[in-house]
PDB file of C-alpha atoms in Angstrom:
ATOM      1  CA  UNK A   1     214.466  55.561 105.285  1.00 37.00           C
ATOM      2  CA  UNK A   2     216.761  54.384 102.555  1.00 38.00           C
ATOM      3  CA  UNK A   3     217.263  57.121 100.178  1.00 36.00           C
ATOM      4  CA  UNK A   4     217.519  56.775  96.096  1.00 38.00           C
ATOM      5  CA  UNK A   5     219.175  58.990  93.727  1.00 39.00           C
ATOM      6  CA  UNK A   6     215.275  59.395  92.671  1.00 37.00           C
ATOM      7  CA  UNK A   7     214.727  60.315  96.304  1.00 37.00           C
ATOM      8  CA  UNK A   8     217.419  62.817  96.690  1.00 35.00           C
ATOM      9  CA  UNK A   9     216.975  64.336  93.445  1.00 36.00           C
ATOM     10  CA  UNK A  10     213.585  65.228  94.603  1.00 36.00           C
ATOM     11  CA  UNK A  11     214.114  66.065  97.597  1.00 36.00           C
ATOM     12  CA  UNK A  12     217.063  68.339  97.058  1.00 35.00           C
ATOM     13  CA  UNK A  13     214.737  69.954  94.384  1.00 33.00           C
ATOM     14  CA  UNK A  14     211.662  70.500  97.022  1.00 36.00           C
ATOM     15  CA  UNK A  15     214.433  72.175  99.165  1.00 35.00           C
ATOM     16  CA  UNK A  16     215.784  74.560  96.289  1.00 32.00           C
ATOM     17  CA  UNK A  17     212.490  75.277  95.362  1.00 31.00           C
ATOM     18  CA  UNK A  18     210.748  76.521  98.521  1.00 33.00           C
ATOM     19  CA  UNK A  19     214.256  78.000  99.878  1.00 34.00           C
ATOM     20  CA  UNK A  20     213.169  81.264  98.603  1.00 29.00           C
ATOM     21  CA  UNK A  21     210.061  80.669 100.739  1.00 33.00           C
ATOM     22  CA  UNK A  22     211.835  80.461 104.087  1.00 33.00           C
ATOM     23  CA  UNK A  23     213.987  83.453 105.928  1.00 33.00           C
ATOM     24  CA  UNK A  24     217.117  82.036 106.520  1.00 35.00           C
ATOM     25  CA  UNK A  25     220.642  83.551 106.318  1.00 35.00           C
ATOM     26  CA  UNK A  26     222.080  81.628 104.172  1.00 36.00           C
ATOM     27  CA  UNK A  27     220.334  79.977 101.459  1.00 36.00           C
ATOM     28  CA  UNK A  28     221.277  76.388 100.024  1.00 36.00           C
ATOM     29  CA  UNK A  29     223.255  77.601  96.498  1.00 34.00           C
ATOM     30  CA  UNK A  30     225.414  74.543  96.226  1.00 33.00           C
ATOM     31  CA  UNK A  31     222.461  72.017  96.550  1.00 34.00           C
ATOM     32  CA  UNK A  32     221.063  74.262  93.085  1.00 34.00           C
ATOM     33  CA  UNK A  33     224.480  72.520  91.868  1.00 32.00           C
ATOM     34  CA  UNK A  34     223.474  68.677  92.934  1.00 31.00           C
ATOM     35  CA  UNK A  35     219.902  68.704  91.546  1.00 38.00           C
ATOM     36  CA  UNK A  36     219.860  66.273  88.662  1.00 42.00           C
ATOM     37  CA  UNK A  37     216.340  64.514  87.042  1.00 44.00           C
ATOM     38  CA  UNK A  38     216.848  60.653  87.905  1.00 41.00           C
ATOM     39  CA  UNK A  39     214.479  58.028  86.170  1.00 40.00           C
ATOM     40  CA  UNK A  40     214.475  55.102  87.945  1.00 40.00           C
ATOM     41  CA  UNK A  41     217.681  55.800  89.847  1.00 37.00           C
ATOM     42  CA  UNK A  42     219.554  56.415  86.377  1.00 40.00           C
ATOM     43  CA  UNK A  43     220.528  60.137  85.666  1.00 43.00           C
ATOM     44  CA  UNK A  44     218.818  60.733  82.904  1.00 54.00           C
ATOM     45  CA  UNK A  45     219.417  65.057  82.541  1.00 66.00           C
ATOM     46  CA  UNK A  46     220.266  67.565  84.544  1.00 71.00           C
ATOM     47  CA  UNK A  47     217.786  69.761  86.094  1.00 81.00           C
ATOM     48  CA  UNK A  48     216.080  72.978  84.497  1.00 88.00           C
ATOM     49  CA  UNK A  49     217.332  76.299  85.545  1.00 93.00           C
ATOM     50  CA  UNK A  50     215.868  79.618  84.696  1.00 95.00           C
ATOM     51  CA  UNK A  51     217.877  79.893  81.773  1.00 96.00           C
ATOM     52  CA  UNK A  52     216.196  76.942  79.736  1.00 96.00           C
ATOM     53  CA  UNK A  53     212.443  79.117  79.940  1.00 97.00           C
ATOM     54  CA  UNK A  54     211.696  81.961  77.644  1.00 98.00           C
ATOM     55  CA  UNK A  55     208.065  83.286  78.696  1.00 98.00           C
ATOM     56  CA  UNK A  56     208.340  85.643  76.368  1.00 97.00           C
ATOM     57  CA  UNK A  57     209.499  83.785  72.735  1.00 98.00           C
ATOM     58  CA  UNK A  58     209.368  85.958  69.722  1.00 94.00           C
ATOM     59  CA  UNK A  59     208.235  84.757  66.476  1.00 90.00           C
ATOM     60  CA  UNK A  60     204.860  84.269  64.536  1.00 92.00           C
ATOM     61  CA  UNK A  61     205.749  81.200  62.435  1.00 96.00           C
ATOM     62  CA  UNK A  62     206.869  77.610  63.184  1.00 97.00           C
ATOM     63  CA  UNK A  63     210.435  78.003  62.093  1.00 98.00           C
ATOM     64  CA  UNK A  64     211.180  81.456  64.121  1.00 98.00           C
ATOM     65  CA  UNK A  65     209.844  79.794  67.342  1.00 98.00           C
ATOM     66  CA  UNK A  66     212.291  76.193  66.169  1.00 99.00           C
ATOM     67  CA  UNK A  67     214.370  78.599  65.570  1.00 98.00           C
ATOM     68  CA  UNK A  68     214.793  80.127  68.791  1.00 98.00           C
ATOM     69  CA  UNK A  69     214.353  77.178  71.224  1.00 98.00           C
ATOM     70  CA  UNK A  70     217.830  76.069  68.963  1.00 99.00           C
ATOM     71  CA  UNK A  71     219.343  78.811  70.011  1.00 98.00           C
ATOM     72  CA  UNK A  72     218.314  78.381  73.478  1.00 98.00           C
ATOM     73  CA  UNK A  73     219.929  74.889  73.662  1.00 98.00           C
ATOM     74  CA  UNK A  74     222.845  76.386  72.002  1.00 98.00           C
ATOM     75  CA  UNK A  75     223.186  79.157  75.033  1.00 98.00           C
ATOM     76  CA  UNK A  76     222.796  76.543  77.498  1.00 96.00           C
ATOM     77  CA  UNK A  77     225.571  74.184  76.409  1.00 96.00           C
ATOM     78  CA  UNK A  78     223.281  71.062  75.421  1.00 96.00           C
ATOM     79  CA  UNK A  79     224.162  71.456  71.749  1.00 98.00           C
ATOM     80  CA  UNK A  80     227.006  71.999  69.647  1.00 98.00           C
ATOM     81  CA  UNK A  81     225.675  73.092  66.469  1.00 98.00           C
ATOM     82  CA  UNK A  82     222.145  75.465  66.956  1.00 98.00           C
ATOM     83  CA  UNK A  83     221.536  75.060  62.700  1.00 98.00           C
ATOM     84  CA  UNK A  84     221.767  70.969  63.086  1.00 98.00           C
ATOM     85  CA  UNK A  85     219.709  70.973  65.732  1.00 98.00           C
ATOM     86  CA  UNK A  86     217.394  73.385  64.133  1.00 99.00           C
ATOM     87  CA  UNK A  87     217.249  71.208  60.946  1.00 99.00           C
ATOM     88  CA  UNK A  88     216.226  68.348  63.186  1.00 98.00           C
ATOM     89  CA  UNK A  89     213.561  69.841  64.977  1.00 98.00           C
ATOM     90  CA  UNK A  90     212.370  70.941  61.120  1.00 98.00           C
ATOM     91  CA  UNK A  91     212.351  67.798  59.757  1.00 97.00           C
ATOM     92  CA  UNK A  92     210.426  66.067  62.780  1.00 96.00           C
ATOM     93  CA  UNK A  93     207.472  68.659  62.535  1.00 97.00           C
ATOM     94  CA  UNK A  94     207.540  67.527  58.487  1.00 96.00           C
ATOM     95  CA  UNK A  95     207.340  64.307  59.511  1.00 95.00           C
ATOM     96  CA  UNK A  96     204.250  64.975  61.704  1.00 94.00           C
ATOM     97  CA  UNK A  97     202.925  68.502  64.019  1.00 96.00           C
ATOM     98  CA  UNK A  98     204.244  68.036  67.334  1.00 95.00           C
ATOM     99  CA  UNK A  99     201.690  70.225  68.337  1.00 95.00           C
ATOM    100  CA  UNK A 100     200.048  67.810  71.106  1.00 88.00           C
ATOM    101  CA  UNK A 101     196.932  69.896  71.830  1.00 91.00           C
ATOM    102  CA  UNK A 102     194.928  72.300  73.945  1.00 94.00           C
ATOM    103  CA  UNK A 103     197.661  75.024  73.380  1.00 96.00           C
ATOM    104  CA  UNK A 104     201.088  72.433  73.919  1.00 96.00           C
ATOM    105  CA  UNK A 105     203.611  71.570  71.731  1.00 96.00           C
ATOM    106  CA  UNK A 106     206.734  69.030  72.309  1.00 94.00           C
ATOM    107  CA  UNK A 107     209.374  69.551  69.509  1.00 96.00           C
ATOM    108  CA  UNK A 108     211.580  67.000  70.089  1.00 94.00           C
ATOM    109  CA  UNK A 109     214.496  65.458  68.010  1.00 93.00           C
ATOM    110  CA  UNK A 110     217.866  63.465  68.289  1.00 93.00           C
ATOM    111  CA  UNK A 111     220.665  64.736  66.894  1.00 95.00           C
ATOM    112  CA  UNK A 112     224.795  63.679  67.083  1.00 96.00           C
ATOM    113  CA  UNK A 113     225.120  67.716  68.100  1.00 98.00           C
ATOM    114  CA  UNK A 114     223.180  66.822  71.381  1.00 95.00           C
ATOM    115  CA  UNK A 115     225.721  66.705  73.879  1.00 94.00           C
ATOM    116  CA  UNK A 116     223.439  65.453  76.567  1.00 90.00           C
ATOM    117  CA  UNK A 117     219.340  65.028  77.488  1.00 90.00           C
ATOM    118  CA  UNK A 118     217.633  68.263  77.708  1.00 93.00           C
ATOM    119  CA  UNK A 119     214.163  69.971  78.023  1.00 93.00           C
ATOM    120  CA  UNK A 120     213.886  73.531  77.527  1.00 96.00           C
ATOM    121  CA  UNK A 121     210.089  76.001  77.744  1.00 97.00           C
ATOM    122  CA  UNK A 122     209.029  78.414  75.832  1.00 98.00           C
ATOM    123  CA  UNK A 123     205.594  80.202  76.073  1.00 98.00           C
ATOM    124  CA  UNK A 124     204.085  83.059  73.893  1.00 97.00           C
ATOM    125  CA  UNK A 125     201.126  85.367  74.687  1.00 95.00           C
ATOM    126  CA  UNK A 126     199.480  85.469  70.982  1.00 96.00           C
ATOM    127  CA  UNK A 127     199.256  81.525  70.031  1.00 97.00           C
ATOM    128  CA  UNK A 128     200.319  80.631  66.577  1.00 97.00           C
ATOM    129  CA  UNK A 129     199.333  77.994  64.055  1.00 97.00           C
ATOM    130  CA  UNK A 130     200.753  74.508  64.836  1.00 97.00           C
ATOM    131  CA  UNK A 131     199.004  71.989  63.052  1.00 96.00           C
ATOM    132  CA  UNK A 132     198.347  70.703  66.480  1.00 95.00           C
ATOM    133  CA  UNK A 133     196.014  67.542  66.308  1.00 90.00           C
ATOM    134  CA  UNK A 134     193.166  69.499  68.116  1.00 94.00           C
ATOM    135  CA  UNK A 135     193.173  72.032  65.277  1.00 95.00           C
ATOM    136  CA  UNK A 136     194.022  74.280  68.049  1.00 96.00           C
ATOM    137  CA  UNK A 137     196.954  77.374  68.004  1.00 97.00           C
ATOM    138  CA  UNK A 138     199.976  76.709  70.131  1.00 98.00           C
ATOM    139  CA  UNK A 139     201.595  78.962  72.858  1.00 98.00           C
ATOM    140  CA  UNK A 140     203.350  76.951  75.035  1.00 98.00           C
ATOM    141  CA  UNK A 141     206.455  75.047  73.855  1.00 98.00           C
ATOM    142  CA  UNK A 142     208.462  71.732  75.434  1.00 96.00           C
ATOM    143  CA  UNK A 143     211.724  71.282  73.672  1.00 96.00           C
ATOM    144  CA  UNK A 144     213.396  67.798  74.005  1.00 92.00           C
ATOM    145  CA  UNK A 145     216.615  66.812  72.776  1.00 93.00           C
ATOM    146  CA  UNK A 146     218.717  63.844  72.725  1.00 90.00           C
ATOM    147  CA  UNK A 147     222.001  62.364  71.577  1.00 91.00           C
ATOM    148  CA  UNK A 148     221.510  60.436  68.681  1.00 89.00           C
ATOM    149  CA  UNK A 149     222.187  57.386  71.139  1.00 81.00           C
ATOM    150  CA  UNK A 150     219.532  58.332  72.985  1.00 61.00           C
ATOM    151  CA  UNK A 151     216.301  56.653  71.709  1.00 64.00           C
ATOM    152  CA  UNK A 152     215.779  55.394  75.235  1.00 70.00           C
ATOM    153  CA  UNK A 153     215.825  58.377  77.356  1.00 65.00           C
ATOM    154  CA  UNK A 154     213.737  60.421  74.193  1.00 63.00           C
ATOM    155  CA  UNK A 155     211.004  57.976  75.137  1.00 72.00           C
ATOM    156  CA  UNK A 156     210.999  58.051  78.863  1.00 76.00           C
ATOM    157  CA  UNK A 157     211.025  61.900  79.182  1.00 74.00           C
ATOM    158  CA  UNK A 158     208.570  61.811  76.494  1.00 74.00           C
ATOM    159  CA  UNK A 159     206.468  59.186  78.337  1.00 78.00           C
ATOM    160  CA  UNK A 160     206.965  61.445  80.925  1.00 76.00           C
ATOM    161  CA  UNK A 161     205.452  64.616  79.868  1.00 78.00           C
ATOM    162  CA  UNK A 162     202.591  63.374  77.756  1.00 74.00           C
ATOM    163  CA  UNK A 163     201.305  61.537  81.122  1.00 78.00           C
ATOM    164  CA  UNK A 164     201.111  65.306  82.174  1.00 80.00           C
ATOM    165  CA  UNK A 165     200.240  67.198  79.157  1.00 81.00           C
ATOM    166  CA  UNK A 166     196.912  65.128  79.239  1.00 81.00           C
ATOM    167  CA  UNK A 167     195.699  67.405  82.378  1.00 86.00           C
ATOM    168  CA  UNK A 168     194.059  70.581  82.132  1.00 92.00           C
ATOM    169  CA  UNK A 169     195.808  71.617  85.151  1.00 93.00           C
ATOM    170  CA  UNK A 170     199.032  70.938  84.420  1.00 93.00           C
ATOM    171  CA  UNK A 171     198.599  73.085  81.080  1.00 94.00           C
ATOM    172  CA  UNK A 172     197.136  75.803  83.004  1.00 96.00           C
ATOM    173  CA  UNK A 173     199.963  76.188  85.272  1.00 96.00           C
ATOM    174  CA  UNK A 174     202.266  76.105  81.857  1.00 96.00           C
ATOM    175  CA  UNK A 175     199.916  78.879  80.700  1.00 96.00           C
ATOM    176  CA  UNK A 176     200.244  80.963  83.519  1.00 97.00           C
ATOM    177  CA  UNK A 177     202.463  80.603  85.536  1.00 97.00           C
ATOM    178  CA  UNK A 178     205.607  82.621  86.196  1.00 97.00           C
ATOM    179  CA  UNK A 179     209.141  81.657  85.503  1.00 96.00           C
ATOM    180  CA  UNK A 180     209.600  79.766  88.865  1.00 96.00           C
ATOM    181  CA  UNK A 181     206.060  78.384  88.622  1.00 97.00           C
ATOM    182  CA  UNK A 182     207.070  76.508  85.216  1.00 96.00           C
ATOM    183  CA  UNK A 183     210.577  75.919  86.688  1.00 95.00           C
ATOM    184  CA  UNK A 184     209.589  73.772  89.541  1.00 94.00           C
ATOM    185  CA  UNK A 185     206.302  72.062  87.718  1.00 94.00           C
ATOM    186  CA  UNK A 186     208.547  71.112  84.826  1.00 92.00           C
ATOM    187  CA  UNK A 187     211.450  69.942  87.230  1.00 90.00           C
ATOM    188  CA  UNK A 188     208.796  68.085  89.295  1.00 88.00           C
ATOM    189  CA  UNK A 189     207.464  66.372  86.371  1.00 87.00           C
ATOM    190  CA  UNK A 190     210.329  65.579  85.355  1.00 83.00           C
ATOM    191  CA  UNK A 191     211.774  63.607  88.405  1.00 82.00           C
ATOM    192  CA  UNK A 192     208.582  61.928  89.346  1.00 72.00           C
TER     193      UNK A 192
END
């Protein structure tokens, strides 16, 4: 069997991911280090760790939530600036709600203070109004970002996730699933 970077990011993830499942002595830390998201065999991002989910957002309005998934990217190194990156994110949902439906949102925007492809989760108990285009409240977030070179990889992680977002039980395990629940799904997603 001839293995692709797609292959081996996937595997590698399945291996990190069910590692806490097995009793072994020593557990697989650097291969945490390797996983990357691949599209096609191109490296498109690097993979999401625990620190790029917030199950627990705070905020009642659109711009508190923005707001916070800014400084999120910020914290995790994918942006330089967490008020450019904010205004971005503003002006798309201006534009038009990114508020998908049936509880999801994907703020997305591409910005020269991107420093490289990212996705980051947020989720909220009490929903909040999105504008969504089901006329439904939003309480789960998926935060893209780009370099402003990056029209290309915006639309296949995009692509991506909206190919998900369209089943009910991928939303339900966004809804309720723990932090390494959402981890792996969103990985997962992500690599396929």
């Amino acid at each position: 069997m001839c293995l692709t970077p797609q292959n081996l990011s996937f595997t590698l993830l399945y291996i990190v991911t069910t590692s806490r499942h097995i009793r072994a002595h020593h557990k697989p830390a650097p291969l945490l280090q390797l996983t990357e998201i691949f599209f096609h065999g191109v490296r498109l991002m690097a993979a999401l760790t625990a620190s790029c989910i917030d199950l627990n957002i705070q905020g009642n309005g659109a711009y508190s939530v923005l707001k916070q998934l800014a400084t999120m990217a910020l914290q995790n190194g994918f942006i330089t600036d967490s008020h450019q990156f904010l205004q971005t994110l503003l002006l798309r949902e201006k534009m038009h709600s990114t508020g998908f439906g049936s509880g999801v949102a994907v703020p997305h925007g591409k910005s020269a203070c991107v420093k490289q492809p990212f996705v980051l989760f947020a989720r909220k108990a009490q929903a909040i109004d999105w504008k969504a285009s089901d006329g439904e409240d939003v309480n789960c977030w998926i935060c893209l970002g780009v370099p402003q070179s990056g029209e290309e990889d915006q639309v296949k992680i995009i692509g991506t996730l909206c190919r998900k977002i369209i089943h009910q039980d991928f939303i339900h395990q966004l809804q309720q699933g723990d932090a390494d629940q959402v981890l792996a799904l969103l990985n997962q997603t992500l690599s396929s």
